[in-house]
CSV table of C-alpha atoms and ligand atoms in Angstrom, one decimal:
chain,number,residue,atom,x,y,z
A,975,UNK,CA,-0.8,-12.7,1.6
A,976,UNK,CA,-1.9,-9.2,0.6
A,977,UNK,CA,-4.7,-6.8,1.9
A,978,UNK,CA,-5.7,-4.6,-1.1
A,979,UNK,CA,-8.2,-1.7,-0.4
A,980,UNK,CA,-9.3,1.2,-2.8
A,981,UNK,CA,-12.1,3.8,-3.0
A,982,UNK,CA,-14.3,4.9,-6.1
A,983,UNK,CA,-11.1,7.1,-6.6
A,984,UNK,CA,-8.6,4.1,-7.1
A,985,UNK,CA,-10.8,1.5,-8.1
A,986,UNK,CA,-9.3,1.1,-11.7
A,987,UNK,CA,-6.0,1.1,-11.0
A,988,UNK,CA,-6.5,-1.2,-8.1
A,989,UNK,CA,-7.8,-3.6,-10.8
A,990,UNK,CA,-4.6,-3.1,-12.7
A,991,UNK,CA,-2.8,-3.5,-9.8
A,992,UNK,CA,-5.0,-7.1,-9.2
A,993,UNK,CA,-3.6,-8.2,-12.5
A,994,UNK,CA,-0.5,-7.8,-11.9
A,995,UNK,CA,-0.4,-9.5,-8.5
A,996,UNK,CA,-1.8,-12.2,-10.5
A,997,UNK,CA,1.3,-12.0,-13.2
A,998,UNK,CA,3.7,-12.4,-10.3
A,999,UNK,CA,1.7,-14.9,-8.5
A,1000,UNK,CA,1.2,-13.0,-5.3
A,1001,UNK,CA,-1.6,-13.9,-3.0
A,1002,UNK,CA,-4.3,-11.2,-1.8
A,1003,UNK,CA,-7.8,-10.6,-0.4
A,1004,UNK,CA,-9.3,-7.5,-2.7
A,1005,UNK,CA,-11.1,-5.7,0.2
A,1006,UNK,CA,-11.7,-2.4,-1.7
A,1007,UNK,CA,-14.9,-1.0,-3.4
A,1008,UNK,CA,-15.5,-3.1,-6.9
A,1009,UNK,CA,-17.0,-0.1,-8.4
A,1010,UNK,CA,-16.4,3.5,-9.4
A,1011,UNK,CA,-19.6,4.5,-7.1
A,1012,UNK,CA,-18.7,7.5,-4.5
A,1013,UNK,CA,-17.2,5.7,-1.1
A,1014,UNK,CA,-15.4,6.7,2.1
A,1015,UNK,CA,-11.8,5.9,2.0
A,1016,UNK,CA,-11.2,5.6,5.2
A,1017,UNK,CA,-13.7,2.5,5.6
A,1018,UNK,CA,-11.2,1.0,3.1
A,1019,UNK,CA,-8.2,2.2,4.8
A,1020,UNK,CA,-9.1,0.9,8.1
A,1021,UNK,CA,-9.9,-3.0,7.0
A,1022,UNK,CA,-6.6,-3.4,5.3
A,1023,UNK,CA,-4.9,-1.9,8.1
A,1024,UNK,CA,-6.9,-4.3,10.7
A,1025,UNK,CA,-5.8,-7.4,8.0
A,1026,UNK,CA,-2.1,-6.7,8.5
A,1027,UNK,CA,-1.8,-6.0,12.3
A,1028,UNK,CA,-3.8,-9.2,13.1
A,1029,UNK,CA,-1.4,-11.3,10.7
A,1030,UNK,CA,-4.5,-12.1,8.0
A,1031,UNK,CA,-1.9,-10.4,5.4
A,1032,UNK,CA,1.6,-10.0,5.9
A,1033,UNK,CA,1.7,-6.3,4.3
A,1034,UNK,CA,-1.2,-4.2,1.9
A,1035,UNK,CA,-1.5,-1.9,-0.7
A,1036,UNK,CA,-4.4,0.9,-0.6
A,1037,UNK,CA,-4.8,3.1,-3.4
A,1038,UNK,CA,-7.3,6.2,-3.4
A,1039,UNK,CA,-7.1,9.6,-5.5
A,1040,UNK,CA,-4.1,11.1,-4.3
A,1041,UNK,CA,-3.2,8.2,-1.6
A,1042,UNK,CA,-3.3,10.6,0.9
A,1043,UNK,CA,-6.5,10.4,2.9
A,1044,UNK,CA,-5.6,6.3,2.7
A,1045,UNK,CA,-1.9,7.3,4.3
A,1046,UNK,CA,-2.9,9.5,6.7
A,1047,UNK,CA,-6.6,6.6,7.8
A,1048,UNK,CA,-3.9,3.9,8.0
A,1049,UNK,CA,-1.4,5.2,9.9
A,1050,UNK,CA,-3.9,5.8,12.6
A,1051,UNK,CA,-4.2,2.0,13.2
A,1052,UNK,CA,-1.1,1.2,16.3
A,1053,UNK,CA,1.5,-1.2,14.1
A,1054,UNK,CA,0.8,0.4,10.7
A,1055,UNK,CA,3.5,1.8,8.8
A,1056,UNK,CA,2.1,3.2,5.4
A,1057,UNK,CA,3.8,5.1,2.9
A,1058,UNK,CA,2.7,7.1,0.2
A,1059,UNK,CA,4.9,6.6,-2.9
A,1060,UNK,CA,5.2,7.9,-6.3
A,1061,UNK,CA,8.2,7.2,-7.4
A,1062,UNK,CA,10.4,4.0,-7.3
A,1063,UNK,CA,13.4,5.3,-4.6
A,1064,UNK,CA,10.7,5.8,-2.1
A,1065,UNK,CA,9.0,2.2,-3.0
A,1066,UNK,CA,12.6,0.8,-1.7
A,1067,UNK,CA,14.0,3.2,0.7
A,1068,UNK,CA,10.4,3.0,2.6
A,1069,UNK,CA,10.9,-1.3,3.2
A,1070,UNK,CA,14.8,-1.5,3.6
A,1071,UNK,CA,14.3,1.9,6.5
A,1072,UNK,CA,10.5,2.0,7.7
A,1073,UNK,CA,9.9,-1.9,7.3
A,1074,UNK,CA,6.7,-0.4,5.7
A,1075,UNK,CA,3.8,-2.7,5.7
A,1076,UNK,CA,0.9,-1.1,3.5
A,1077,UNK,CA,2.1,0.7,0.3
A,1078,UNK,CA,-0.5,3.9,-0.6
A,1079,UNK,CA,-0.7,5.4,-4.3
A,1080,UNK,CA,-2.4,8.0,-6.2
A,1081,UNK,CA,-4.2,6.7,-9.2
A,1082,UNK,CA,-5.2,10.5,-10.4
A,1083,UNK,CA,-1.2,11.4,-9.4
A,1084,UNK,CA,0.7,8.5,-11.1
A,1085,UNK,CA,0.2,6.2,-14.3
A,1086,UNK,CA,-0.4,2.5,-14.3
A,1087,UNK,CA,3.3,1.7,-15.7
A,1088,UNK,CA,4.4,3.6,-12.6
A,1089,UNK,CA,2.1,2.0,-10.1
A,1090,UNK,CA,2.9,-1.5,-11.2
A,1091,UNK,CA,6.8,-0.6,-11.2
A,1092,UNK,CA,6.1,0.8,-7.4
A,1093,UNK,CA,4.3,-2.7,-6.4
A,1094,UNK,CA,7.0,-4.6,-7.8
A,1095,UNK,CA,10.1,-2.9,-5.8
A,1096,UNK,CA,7.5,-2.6,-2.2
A,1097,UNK,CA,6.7,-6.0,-2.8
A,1098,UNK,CA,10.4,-7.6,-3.6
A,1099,UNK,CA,12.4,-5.5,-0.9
A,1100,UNK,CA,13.4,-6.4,2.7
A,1101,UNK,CA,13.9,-4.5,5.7
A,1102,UNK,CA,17.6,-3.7,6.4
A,1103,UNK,CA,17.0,-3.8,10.4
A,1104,UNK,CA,20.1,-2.7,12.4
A,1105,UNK,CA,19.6,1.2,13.3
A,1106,UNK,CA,16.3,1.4,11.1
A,1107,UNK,CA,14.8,-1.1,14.0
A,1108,UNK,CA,15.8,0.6,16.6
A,1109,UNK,CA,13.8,4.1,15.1
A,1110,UNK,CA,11.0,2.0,14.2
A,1111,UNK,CA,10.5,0.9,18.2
A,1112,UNK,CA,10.9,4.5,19.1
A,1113,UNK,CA,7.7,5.4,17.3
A,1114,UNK,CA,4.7,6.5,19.1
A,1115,UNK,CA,2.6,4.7,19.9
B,560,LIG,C1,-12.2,11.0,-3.6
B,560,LIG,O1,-12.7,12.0,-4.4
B,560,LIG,C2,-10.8,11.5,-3.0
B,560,LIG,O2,-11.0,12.5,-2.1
B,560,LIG,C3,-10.1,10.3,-2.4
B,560,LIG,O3,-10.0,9.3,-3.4
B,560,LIG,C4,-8.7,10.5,-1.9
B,560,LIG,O4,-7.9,11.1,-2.8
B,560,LIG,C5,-8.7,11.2,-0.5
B,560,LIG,O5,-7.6,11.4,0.0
């Protein structure tokens, strides 16, 4: 199961995004704004991050402007690991060495083609473990 959160700023490609979760049969709870009206990210930001550290969703993808106010709200929550990506080496380097669980991206920085491509590698790549555990537990708090 997938958390999905947006503001006003990535409302339309979160809609893309929610049809091609559909395509590739994931599950998800859309708990981002359903319009392009004005919103605060971090409202967003902070309900998907409470969905994946209580186990309602397994990992979650938030997508505002530039992804960054979403990065920097849902790293604030203890057990989050989000990364901002914008390019496809990031997408798998950030599961196989953070064991990221909530992918953040920019609809005004990168095109739907991108975004999908970015969704597709997050969602289909596993944590190596090993030494990338052992940095993980050494992160504060
Ligand atoms: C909204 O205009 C914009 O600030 C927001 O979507 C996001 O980019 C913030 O980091």
């Amino acid at each position: 199961m997938l958390a999905l959160g947006n503001d006003h700023g990535g409302y339309t490609l979160m809609r893309y995004i929610t049809g091609v979760l559909d395509e590739l049969g994931e599950a998800y709870v859309w708990l981002g704004s359903k319009t392009d009206e004005r919103c605060d990210y971090p409202d967003f930001a902070a309900a998907v991050a409470r969905a994946v550290v209580s186990g309602e969703a397994d990992r979650g993808i938030l997508i505002c402007g530039t992804g960054i106010g979403m990065s920097i709200a849902a790293n604030k929550v203890p057990g989050i690991r989000a990364a901002l990506c914008g390019d496809l080496y990031s997408a798998e380097m950030t599961r196989r060495h953070n064991d990221a669980n909530i992918l953040c991206m920019g609809a005004r920085v990168i095109g739907d083609e991108v975004a999908r491509r970015i969704t597709e590698v997050f969602l289909r790549t596993e944590f190596e473990g090993g030494r990338h555990a052992v940095r993980i537990a050494k992160l504060v708090p």
